Short mmCIF file of C-alpha atoms in Angstrom, two decimals:
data_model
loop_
_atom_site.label_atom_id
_atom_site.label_comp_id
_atom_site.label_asym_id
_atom_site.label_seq_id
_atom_site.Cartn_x
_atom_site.Cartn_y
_atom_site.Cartn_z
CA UNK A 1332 0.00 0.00 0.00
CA UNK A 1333 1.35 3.39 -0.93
CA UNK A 1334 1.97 4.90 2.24
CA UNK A 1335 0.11 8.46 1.06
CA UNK A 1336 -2.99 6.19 1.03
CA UNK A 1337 -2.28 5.12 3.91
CA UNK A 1338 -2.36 8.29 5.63
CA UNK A 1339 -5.54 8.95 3.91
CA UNK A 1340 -7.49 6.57 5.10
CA UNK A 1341 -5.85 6.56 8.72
CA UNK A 1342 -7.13 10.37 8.81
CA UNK A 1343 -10.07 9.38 7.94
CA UNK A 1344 -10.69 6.84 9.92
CA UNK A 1345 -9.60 8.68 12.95
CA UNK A 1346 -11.71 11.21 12.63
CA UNK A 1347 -14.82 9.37 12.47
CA UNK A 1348 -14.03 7.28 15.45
CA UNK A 1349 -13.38 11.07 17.87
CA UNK A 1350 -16.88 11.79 15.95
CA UNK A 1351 -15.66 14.98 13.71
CA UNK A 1352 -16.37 13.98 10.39
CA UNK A 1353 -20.46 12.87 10.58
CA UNK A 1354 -22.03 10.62 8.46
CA UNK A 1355 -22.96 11.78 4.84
CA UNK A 1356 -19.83 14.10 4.62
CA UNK A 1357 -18.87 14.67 1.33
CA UNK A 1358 -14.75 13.76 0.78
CA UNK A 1359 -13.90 15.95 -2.46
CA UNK A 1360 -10.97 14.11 -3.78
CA UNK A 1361 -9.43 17.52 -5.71
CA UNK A 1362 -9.63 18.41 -1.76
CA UNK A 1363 -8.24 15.72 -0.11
CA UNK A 1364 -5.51 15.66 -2.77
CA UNK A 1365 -4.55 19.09 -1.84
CA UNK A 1366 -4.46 18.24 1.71
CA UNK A 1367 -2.30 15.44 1.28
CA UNK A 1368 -0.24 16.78 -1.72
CA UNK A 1369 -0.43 13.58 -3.36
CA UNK A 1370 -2.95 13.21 -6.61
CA UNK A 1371 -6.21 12.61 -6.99
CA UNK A 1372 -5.34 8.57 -8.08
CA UNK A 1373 -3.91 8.13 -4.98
CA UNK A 1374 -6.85 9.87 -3.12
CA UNK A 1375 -9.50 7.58 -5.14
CA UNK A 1376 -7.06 4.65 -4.51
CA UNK A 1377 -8.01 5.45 -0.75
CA UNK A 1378 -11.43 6.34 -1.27
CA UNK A 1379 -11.68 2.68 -2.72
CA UNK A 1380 -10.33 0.82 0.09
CA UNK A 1381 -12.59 2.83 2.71
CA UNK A 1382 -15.73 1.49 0.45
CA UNK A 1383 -14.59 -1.82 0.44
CA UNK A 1384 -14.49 -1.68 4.66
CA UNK A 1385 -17.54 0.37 4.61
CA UNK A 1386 -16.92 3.36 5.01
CA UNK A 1387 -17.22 5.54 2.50
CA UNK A 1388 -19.64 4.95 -0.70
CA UNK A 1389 -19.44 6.70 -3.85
CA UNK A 1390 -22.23 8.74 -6.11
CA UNK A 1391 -21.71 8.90 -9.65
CA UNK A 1392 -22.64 12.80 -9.92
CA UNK A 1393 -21.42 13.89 -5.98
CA UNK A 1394 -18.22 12.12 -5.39
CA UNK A 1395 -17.59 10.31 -2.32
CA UNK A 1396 -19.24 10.45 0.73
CA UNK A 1397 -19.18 9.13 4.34
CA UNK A 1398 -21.65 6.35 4.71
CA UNK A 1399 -25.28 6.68 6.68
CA UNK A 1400 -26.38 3.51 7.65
CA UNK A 1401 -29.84 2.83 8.00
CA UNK A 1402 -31.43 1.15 11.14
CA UNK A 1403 -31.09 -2.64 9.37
CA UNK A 1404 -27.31 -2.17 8.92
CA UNK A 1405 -27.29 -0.45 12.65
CA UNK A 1406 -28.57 -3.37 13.87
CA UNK A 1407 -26.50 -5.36 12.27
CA UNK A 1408 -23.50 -4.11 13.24
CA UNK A 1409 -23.89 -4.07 16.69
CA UNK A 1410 -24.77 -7.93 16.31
CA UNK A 1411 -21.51 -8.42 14.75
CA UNK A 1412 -19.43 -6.19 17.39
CA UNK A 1413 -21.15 -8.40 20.15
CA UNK A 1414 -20.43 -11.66 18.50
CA UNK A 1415 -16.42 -11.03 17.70
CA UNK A 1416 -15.79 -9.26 21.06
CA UNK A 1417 -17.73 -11.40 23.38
CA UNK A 1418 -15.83 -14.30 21.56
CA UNK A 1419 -12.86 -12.81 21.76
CA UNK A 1420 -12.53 -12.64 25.20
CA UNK A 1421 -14.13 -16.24 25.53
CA UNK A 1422 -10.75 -17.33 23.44
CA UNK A 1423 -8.33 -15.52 25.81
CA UNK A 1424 -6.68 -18.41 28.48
CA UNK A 1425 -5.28 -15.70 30.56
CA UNK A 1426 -4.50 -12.14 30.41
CA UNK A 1427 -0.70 -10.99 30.81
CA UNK A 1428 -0.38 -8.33 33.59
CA UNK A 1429 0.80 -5.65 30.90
CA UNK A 1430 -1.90 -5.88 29.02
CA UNK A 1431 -4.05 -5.27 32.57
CA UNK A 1432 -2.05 -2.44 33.18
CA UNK A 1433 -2.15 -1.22 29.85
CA UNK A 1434 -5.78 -1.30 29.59
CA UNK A 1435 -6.52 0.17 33.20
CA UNK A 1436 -4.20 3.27 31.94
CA UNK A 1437 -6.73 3.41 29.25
CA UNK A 1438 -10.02 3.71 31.17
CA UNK A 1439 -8.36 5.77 33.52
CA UNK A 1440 -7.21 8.50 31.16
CA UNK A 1441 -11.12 7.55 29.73
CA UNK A 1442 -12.50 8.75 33.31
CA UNK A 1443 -9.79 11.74 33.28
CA UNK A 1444 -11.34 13.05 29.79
CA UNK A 1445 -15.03 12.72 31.13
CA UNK A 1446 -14.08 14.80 34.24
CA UNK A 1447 -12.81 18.11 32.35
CA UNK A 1448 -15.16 17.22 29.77
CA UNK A 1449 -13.26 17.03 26.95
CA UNK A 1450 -16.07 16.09 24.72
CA UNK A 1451 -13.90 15.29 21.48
CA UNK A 1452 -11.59 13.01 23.49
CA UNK A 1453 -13.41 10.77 25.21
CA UNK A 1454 -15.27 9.67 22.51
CA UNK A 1455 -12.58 9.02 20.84
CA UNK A 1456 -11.33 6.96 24.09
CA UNK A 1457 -14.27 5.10 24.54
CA UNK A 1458 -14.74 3.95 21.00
CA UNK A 1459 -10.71 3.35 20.85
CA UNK A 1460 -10.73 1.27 24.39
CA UNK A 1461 -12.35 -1.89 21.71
CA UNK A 1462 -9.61 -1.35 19.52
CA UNK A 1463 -6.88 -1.32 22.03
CA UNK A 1464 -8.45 -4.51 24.04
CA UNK A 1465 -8.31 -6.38 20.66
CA UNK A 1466 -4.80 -5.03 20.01
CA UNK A 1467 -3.77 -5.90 23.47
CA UNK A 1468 -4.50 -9.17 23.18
CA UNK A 1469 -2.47 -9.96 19.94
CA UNK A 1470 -4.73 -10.40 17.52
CA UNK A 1471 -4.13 -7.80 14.58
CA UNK A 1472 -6.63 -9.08 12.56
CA UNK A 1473 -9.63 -8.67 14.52
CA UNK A 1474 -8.05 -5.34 15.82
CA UNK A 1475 -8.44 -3.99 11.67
CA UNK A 1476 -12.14 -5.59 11.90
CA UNK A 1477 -13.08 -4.43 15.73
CA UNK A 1478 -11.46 -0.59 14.22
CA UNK A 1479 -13.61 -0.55 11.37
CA UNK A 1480 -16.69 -1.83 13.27
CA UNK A 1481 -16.33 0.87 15.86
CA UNK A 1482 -16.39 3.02 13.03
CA UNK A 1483 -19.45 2.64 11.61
CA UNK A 1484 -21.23 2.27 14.92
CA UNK A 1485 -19.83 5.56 15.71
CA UNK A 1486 -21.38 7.31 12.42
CA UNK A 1487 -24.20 5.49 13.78
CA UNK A 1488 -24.12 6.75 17.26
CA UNK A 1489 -24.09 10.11 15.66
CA UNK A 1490 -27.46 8.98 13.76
CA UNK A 1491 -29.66 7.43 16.06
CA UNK A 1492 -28.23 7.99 20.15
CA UNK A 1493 -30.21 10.64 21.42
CA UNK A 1494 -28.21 11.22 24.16
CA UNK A 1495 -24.23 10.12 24.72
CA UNK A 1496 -23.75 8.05 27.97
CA UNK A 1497 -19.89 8.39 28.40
CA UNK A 1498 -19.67 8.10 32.07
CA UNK A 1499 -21.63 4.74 32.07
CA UNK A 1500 -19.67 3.68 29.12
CA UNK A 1501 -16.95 4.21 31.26
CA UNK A 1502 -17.54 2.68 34.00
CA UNK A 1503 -18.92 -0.89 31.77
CA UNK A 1504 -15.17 -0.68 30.53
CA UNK A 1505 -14.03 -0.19 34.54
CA UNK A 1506 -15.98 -3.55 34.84
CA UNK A 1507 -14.70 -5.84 32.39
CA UNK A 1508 -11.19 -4.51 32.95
CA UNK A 1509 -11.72 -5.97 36.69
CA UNK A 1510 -13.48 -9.10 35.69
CA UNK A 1511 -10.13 -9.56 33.41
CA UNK A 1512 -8.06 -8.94 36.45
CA UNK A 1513 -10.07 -11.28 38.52
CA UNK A 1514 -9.42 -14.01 35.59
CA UNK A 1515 -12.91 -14.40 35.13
CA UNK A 1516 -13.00 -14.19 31.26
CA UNK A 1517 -16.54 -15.30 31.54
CA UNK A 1518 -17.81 -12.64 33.45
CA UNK A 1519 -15.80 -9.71 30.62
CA UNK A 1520 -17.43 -11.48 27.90
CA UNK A 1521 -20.57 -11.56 29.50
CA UNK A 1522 -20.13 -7.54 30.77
CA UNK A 1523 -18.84 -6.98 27.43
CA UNK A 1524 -22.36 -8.42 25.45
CA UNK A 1525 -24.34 -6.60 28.29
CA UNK A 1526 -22.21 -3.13 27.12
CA UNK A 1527 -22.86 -3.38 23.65
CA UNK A 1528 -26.37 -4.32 23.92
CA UNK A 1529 -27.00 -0.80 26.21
CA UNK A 1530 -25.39 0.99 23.51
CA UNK A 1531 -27.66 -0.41 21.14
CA UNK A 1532 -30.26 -0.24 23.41
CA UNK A 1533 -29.73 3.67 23.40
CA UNK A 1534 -30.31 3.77 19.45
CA UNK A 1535 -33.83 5.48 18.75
CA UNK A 1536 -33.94 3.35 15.31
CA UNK A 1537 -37.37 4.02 14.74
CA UNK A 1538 -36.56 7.71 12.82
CA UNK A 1539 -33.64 8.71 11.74
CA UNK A 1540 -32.97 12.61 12.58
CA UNK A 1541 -34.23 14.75 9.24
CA UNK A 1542 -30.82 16.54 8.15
CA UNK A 1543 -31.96 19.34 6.81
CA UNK A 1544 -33.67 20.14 10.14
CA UNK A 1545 -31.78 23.20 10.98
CA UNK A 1546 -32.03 24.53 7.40
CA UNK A 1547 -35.70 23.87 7.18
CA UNK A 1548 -36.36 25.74 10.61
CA UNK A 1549 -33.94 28.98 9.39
CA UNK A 1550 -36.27 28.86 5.89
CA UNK A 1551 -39.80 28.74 7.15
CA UNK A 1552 -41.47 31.96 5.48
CA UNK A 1553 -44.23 31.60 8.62
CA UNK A 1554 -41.99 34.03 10.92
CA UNK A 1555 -41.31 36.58 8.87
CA UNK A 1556 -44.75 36.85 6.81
CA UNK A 1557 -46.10 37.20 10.39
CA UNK A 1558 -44.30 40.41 11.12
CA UNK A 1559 -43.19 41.84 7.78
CA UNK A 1560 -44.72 44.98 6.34
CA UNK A 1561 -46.64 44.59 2.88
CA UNK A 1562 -44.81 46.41 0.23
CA UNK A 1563 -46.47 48.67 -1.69
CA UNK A 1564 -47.68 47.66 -4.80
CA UNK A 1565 -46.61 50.19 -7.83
CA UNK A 1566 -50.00 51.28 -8.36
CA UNK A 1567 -51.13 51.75 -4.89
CA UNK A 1568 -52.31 48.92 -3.78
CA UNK A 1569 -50.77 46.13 -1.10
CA UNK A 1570 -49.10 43.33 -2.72
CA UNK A 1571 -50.65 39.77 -0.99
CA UNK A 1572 -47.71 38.08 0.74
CA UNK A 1573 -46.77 34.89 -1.42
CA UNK A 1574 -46.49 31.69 0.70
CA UNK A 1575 -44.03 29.76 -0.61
CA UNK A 1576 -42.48 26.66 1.02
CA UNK A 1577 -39.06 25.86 0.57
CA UNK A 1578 -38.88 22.96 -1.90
CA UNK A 1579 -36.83 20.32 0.46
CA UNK A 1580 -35.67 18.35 -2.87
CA UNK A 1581 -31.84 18.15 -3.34
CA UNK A 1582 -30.52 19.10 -6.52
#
């Protein structure tokens, strides 16, 4: 892999998972190419490999954009996050006391990042402290999959979670770090299926949130017809106020 492309898609990436780029962003590759001062082939060559992860999809007119999954894929993503990381700690024979340490460090910088609420990096902590558990453990493969996984259920997050619960996140990842401890893999994997499922749990699937919401509130014509003055028609007369509702149809 080119390593330009690499970066790329590691920006990327990492941006969705500390929630700044939101789902449906448009990536303009003449853009990113700039950015990156590489060309545009190597931009679409990283464009490609974020589609094939599911990431990114492309429009033949618009370009490339972040994905927005609907509530079928949310669901089942979340199934597939339970089933690889509840299994992965039913795998693990026994957990080597670096990888404890390592991993308390983690939530504990998590709690630290809640308490000055720094907004931007704890979710990015408690969306990385999957990644790092898979990583922790050895297994480089699953870390890629768990990564990309946590992306999209971020860009989900972002769609459908009413409200963001990072201290109890926090504290679920406090509890299967001491189950670990304890050597009770059992009790982690069964802490870590009871996690995910709250997260899930805290998905309002039913709607997703209109995007043009704030845009469709600022363009009402209600407000100001209210209160604006009729202008005077050229031959004397009041003009009658024209109600027209913004067309909501992209172009």
């Amino acid at each position: 892999m080119n390593p330009s492309t690499a970066n790329i898609e590691e920006a990327i990436l990492s941006a969705i998972l500390a929630g700044r780029i939101p789902p449906g962003t448009r990536l303009g590759e003449q853009k990113l190419a700039d950015l990156f001062g590489v060309s545009r082939t190597r931009v679409r060559e990283a464009m490609m490999r974020l589609e094939t992860r599911g990431i990114v999809q492309v429009s033949a007119r618009r370009g490339w954009f972040v994905v927005e999954p609907s509530a079928e894929e949310a669901r089942e993503a979340f199934q597939t996050r339970r089933v690889i990381e509840t299994g992965l700690l039913q795998t693990v024979r026994e957990v080597p006391p670096e990888v404890l340490a390592s991993l308390k460090e983690h939530v504990a910088i998590e709690r630290q990042a809640i308490e000055t609420g720094d907004v931007s990096s704890r979710a990015c902590l408690l969306g990385d402290f999957h990644i790092h558990l898979a990583d922790a453990l050895g297994n480089r493969l699953l870390t890629e999959i768990i990564r990309d996984l946590t992306a999209r259920t971020t860009l989900i997050s972002m769609l459908y979670q009413p409200t963001e619960k990072a201290e109890e996140s926090s504290h679920d990842h406090e509890d299967i770090v001491a189950a670990m401890a304890a050597g009770d893999l059992a009790a982690a994997a069964r802490l870590m299926d009871e996690h995910i499922g709250k997260v899930e749990a805290g998905l309002d699937l039913s709607s997703k949130p209109d995007p043009l919401a704030s845009l469709r509130e600022l363009l009402v014509p209600s407000t100001f017809t209210d209160v604006a003055p009729s202008m005077p028609h050229p031959h004397g007369t009041a003009a009658p106020h024209a109600h027209h509702h913004p067309s909501t149809k992209e172009d």
